[in-house]
């Protein structure tokens, strides 16, 4: 794709928006009030807004390799803090996806340089659920299950932050784990029972 094409498409898009609503961009400039924070993978096939069918201004988005929520990632921690404390989002979604290259790489014995510490977070998820994963004989199914378990663990990581704990306790915020299936285009809600998952560990992670 030529970069000039992008600017041409952008001009067409601006004209389309203005033809429907002359003040579309002026209104956008007034501010944002998204109700959802979406945390997803950087994968080019998993574009948050397009697959969710949402408009500009509706979803606050954070993406990185393999949709990780790491306490050492200042960007992730800032995004969550801003979304909860300033935007007042009602939902935080962690969305993984099948065919995730990041998760695949973490299942292999391979030195990937600077990616090693990032992918090690996924290896830690594998270790936490090693018995369950190793009991799955089919390799593709084990890969898919690690993708789902990784989403689940990143939801738990979201709930390890102080601001989320406060909002969650007030029932002002829900946390959801989803997986996007690239092969069908469908978003699958993992319907995680976070209260149950957190039940046994909040004594460790509760911050107040
Ligand atoms: Co991915």
mmCIF file of C-alpha atoms and ligand atoms in Angstrom:
data_model
loop_
_atom_site.group_PDB
_atom_site.id
_atom_site.type_symbol
_atom_site.label_atom_id
_atom_site.label_comp_id
_atom_site.label_asym_id
_atom_site.label_seq_id
_atom_site.Cartn_x
_atom_site.Cartn_y
_atom_site.Cartn_z
ATOM 1 C CA UNK A 1 0.000 0.000 0.000
ATOM 2 C CA UNK A 2 1.299 3.413 -0.951
ATOM 3 C CA UNK A 3 1.224 6.004 1.784
ATOM 4 C CA UNK A 4 -0.345 8.561 -0.577
ATOM 5 C CA UNK A 5 -3.342 6.254 -0.777
ATOM 6 C CA UNK A 6 -3.869 6.708 2.939
ATOM 7 C CA UNK A 7 -4.124 10.480 2.594
ATOM 8 C CA UNK A 8 -6.509 10.074 -0.324
ATOM 9 C CA UNK A 9 -8.675 7.708 1.729
ATOM 10 C CA UNK A 10 -8.547 10.118 4.635
ATOM 11 C CA UNK A 11 -9.884 12.941 2.468
ATOM 12 C CA UNK A 12 -12.713 10.730 1.211
ATOM 13 C CA UNK A 13 -13.530 9.718 4.780
ATOM 14 C CA UNK A 14 -13.609 13.352 5.939
ATOM 15 C CA UNK A 15 -15.995 14.222 3.096
ATOM 16 C CA UNK A 16 -18.232 11.233 3.897
ATOM 17 C CA UNK A 17 -18.478 12.190 7.563
ATOM 18 C CA UNK A 18 -19.191 15.840 6.746
ATOM 19 C CA UNK A 19 -21.840 14.925 4.194
ATOM 20 C CA UNK A 20 -23.789 13.185 6.967
ATOM 21 C CA UNK A 21 -23.058 15.699 9.730
ATOM 22 C CA UNK A 22 -21.487 19.027 8.970
ATOM 23 C CA UNK A 23 -20.308 19.454 12.557
ATOM 24 C CA UNK A 24 -19.030 15.899 13.039
ATOM 25 C CA UNK A 25 -15.414 16.847 13.681
ATOM 26 C CA UNK A 26 -16.237 20.029 15.592
ATOM 27 C CA UNK A 27 -18.309 17.938 17.981
ATOM 28 C CA UNK A 28 -15.561 15.318 18.294
ATOM 29 C CA UNK A 29 -13.120 18.050 19.279
ATOM 30 C CA UNK A 30 -15.275 18.973 22.290
ATOM 31 C CA UNK A 31 -14.173 15.873 24.205
ATOM 32 C CA UNK A 32 -14.538 12.145 24.734
ATOM 33 C CA UNK A 33 -16.803 10.146 27.024
ATOM 34 C CA UNK A 34 -16.084 6.512 26.166
ATOM 35 C CA UNK A 35 -17.722 3.921 28.397
ATOM 36 C CA UNK A 36 -15.345 1.121 27.468
ATOM 37 C CA UNK A 37 -11.610 0.625 27.839
ATOM 38 C CA UNK A 38 -10.449 -1.981 25.322
ATOM 39 C CA UNK A 39 -7.107 -3.701 25.884
ATOM 40 C CA UNK A 40 -6.147 -5.803 22.877
ATOM 41 C CA UNK A 41 -3.307 -7.139 20.752
ATOM 42 C CA UNK A 42 -1.358 -4.985 18.299
ATOM 43 C CA UNK A 43 -1.993 -7.581 15.585
ATOM 44 C CA UNK A 44 -2.975 -5.788 12.353
ATOM 45 C CA UNK A 45 -5.914 -8.159 11.859
ATOM 46 C CA UNK A 46 -7.532 -7.263 15.168
ATOM 47 C CA UNK A 47 -8.540 -3.636 14.827
ATOM 48 C CA UNK A 48 -10.667 -2.847 17.821
ATOM 49 C CA UNK A 49 -13.071 -0.279 16.391
ATOM 50 C CA UNK A 50 -13.767 -2.011 13.101
ATOM 51 C CA UNK A 51 -14.635 -5.421 14.566
ATOM 52 C CA UNK A 52 -16.768 -3.862 17.299
ATOM 53 C CA UNK A 53 -18.561 -1.589 14.867
ATOM 54 C CA UNK A 54 -18.090 1.444 17.090
ATOM 55 C CA UNK A 55 -17.652 5.084 16.183
ATOM 56 C CA UNK A 56 -14.913 7.515 17.113
ATOM 57 C CA UNK A 57 -15.216 8.522 20.739
ATOM 58 C CA UNK A 58 -16.888 5.345 21.974
ATOM 59 C CA UNK A 59 -13.945 3.213 23.052
ATOM 60 C CA UNK A 60 -10.652 4.054 24.776
ATOM 61 C CA UNK A 61 -8.067 1.722 23.268
ATOM 62 C CA UNK A 62 -4.769 0.275 24.392
ATOM 63 C CA UNK A 63 -2.958 -2.346 22.337
ATOM 64 C CA UNK A 64 0.330 -4.204 22.738
ATOM 65 C CA UNK A 65 1.787 -7.554 21.764
ATOM 66 C CA UNK A 66 -0.516 -10.298 23.106
ATOM 67 C CA UNK A 67 -2.825 -7.929 25.044
ATOM 68 C CA UNK A 68 -0.763 -7.942 28.208
ATOM 69 C CA UNK A 69 -1.446 -5.997 31.407
ATOM 70 C CA UNK A 70 1.904 -5.698 33.128
ATOM 71 C CA UNK A 71 2.422 -3.707 36.308
ATOM 72 C CA UNK A 72 5.812 -2.611 34.956
ATOM 73 C CA UNK A 73 4.245 -1.212 31.795
ATOM 74 C CA UNK A 74 3.840 2.457 32.652
ATOM 75 C CA UNK A 75 1.728 2.978 29.565
ATOM 76 C CA UNK A 76 -0.784 0.251 30.477
ATOM 77 C CA UNK A 77 -0.969 1.451 34.079
ATOM 78 C CA UNK A 78 -1.509 5.056 32.922
ATOM 79 C CA UNK A 79 -4.199 4.039 30.436
ATOM 80 C CA UNK A 80 -6.110 2.091 33.099
ATOM 81 C CA UNK A 81 -5.750 4.877 35.646
ATOM 82 C CA UNK A 82 -6.904 7.569 33.214
ATOM 83 C CA UNK A 83 -9.791 5.461 31.911
ATOM 84 C CA UNK A 84 -11.114 4.659 35.377
ATOM 85 C CA UNK A 85 -10.386 7.842 37.325
ATOM 86 C CA UNK A 86 -10.862 10.498 34.643
ATOM 87 C CA UNK A 87 -13.030 9.027 31.904
ATOM 88 C CA UNK A 88 -15.093 6.938 34.311
ATOM 89 C CA UNK A 89 -15.394 3.950 31.970
ATOM 90 C CA UNK A 90 -17.987 1.364 32.987
ATOM 91 C CA UNK A 91 -16.296 -1.603 31.316
ATOM 92 C CA UNK A 92 -12.741 -2.794 30.849
ATOM 93 C CA UNK A 93 -12.369 -5.437 28.158
ATOM 94 C CA UNK A 94 -9.275 -7.563 27.669
ATOM 95 C CA UNK A 95 -9.575 -9.050 24.195
ATOM 96 C CA UNK A 96 -7.197 -11.761 23.021
ATOM 97 C CA UNK A 97 -7.372 -13.438 19.646
ATOM 98 C CA UNK A 98 -6.822 -16.845 18.126
ATOM 99 C CA UNK A 99 -3.711 -17.145 15.907
ATOM 100 C CA UNK A 100 -1.872 -14.715 18.222
ATOM 101 C CA UNK A 101 1.793 -14.680 17.194
ATOM 102 C CA UNK A 102 2.866 -13.409 20.616
ATOM 103 C CA UNK A 103 1.298 -16.339 22.418
ATOM 104 C CA UNK A 104 2.678 -18.763 19.818
ATOM 105 C CA UNK A 105 6.195 -17.386 20.284
ATOM 106 C CA UNK A 106 5.900 -17.844 24.056
ATOM 107 C CA UNK A 107 5.172 -21.546 23.503
ATOM 108 C CA UNK A 108 8.484 -22.092 21.764
ATOM 109 C CA UNK A 109 12.066 -22.421 22.965
ATOM 110 C CA UNK A 110 13.448 -19.480 21.058
ATOM 111 C CA UNK A 111 15.612 -16.473 21.941
ATOM 112 C CA UNK A 112 13.796 -13.397 20.615
ATOM 113 C CA UNK A 113 16.000 -10.732 22.189
ATOM 114 C CA UNK A 114 14.112 -7.728 23.540
ATOM 115 C CA UNK A 115 10.855 -9.649 23.155
ATOM 116 C CA UNK A 116 11.991 -12.202 25.763
ATOM 117 C CA UNK A 117 10.971 -10.260 28.904
ATOM 118 C CA UNK A 118 7.627 -9.312 27.348
ATOM 119 C CA UNK A 119 6.803 -12.845 26.250
ATOM 120 C CA UNK A 120 7.964 -14.240 29.570
ATOM 121 C CA UNK A 121 4.757 -12.859 31.075
ATOM 122 C CA UNK A 122 2.909 -15.334 28.842
ATOM 123 C CA UNK A 123 5.280 -18.135 29.859
ATOM 124 C CA UNK A 124 4.341 -17.308 33.453
ATOM 125 C CA UNK A 125 0.668 -17.775 32.526
ATOM 126 C CA UNK A 126 1.614 -21.165 31.067
ATOM 127 C CA UNK A 127 3.409 -22.095 34.286
ATOM 128 C CA UNK A 128 0.383 -21.097 36.392
ATOM 129 C CA UNK A 129 -1.824 -23.406 34.328
ATOM 130 C CA UNK A 130 0.781 -25.982 33.330
ATOM 131 C CA UNK A 131 -1.122 -29.058 34.468
ATOM 132 C CA UNK A 132 -4.282 -28.097 32.635
ATOM 133 C CA UNK A 133 -2.406 -27.106 29.464
ATOM 134 C CA UNK A 134 -0.114 -30.117 29.347
ATOM 135 C CA UNK A 135 -3.141 -32.398 29.699
ATOM 136 C CA UNK A 136 -4.431 -31.120 26.336
ATOM 137 C CA UNK A 137 -3.015 -33.399 23.676
ATOM 138 C CA UNK A 138 -4.047 -31.469 20.593
ATOM 139 C CA UNK A 139 -1.459 -28.754 20.027
ATOM 140 C CA UNK A 140 -3.864 -26.281 18.399
ATOM 141 C CA UNK A 141 -6.309 -26.708 21.257
ATOM 142 C CA UNK A 142 -3.507 -26.163 23.806
ATOM 143 C CA UNK A 143 -2.544 -22.976 21.930
ATOM 144 C CA UNK A 144 -6.162 -21.770 21.980
ATOM 145 C CA UNK A 145 -6.517 -22.565 25.660
ATOM 146 C CA UNK A 146 -3.350 -20.609 26.485
ATOM 147 C CA UNK A 147 -4.813 -17.671 24.551
ATOM 148 C CA UNK A 148 -7.974 -17.895 26.679
ATOM 149 C CA UNK A 149 -6.055 -18.364 29.938
ATOM 150 C CA UNK A 150 -3.846 -15.412 29.063
ATOM 151 C CA UNK A 151 -6.942 -13.221 28.673
ATOM 152 C CA UNK A 152 -8.173 -14.472 32.020
ATOM 153 C CA UNK A 153 -4.858 -13.701 33.754
ATOM 154 C CA UNK A 154 -4.702 -10.226 32.203
ATOM 155 C CA UNK A 155 -8.223 -9.558 33.548
ATOM 156 C CA UNK A 156 -6.902 -10.558 36.964
ATOM 157 C CA UNK A 157 -3.971 -8.179 36.433
ATOM 158 C CA UNK A 158 -6.429 -5.358 35.673
ATOM 159 C CA UNK A 159 -8.048 -6.077 39.028
ATOM 160 C CA UNK A 160 -4.721 -5.838 40.824
ATOM 161 C CA UNK A 161 -4.702 -2.047 40.314
ATOM 162 C CA UNK A 162 -5.962 0.191 43.114
ATOM 163 C CA UNK A 163 -8.304 2.356 41.008
ATOM 164 C CA UNK A 164 -10.002 -0.677 39.472
ATOM 165 C CA UNK A 165 -10.461 -2.287 42.880
ATOM 166 C CA UNK A 166 -12.197 0.855 44.190
ATOM 167 C CA UNK A 167 -14.544 1.158 41.195
ATOM 168 C CA UNK A 168 -15.166 -2.602 41.078
ATOM 169 C CA UNK A 169 -16.172 -2.679 44.739
ATOM 170 C CA UNK A 170 -18.669 0.139 44.100
ATOM 171 C CA UNK A 171 -20.135 -1.872 41.208
ATOM 172 C CA UNK A 172 -19.228 1.067 38.963
ATOM 173 C CA UNK A 173 -17.008 -1.051 36.737
ATOM 174 C CA UNK A 174 -17.094 -4.479 35.094
ATOM 175 C CA UNK A 175 -14.150 -6.400 33.687
ATOM 176 C CA UNK A 176 -14.641 -8.722 30.706
ATOM 177 C CA UNK A 177 -12.474 -11.276 28.906
ATOM 178 C CA UNK A 178 -13.074 -11.762 25.192
ATOM 179 C CA UNK A 179 -11.390 -13.613 22.348
ATOM 180 C CA UNK A 180 -11.611 -12.559 18.716
ATOM 181 C CA UNK A 181 -11.623 -15.492 16.295
ATOM 182 C CA UNK A 182 -9.872 -14.276 13.165
ATOM 183 C CA UNK A 183 -11.144 -17.267 11.175
ATOM 184 C CA UNK A 184 -14.817 -16.455 11.726
ATOM 185 C CA UNK A 185 -14.702 -12.773 12.598
ATOM 186 C CA UNK A 186 -16.607 -13.440 15.790
ATOM 187 C CA UNK A 187 -15.953 -11.973 19.211
ATOM 188 C CA UNK A 188 -16.425 -14.615 21.902
ATOM 189 C CA UNK A 189 -17.214 -13.573 25.472
ATOM 190 C CA UNK A 190 -15.332 -15.942 27.794
ATOM 191 C CA UNK A 191 -17.949 -15.142 30.460
ATOM 192 C CA UNK A 192 -15.306 -15.150 33.155
ATOM 193 C CA UNK A 193 -16.636 -15.334 36.679
ATOM 194 C CA UNK A 194 -14.125 -12.889 38.079
ATOM 195 C CA UNK A 195 -15.664 -12.809 41.546
ATOM 196 C CA UNK A 196 -15.039 -16.536 41.738
ATOM 197 C CA UNK A 197 -11.554 -16.297 40.224
ATOM 198 C CA UNK A 198 -10.639 -13.463 42.582
ATOM 199 C CA UNK A 199 -12.257 -15.089 45.588
ATOM 200 C CA UNK A 200 -9.180 -17.072 46.526
ATOM 201 C CA UNK A 201 -6.551 -14.439 45.728
ATOM 202 C CA UNK A 202 -7.893 -11.034 46.737
ATOM 203 C CA UNK A 203 -6.505 -11.537 50.236
ATOM 204 C CA UNK A 204 -3.131 -11.195 48.522
ATOM 205 C CA UNK A 205 -3.871 -8.406 46.051
ATOM 206 C CA UNK A 206 -6.364 -6.181 47.888
ATOM 207 C CA UNK A 207 -4.868 -2.693 48.241
ATOM 208 C CA UNK A 208 -7.382 -1.224 50.660
HETATM 209 CO CO1 LIG B 1 -1.775 -11.214 18.988
#
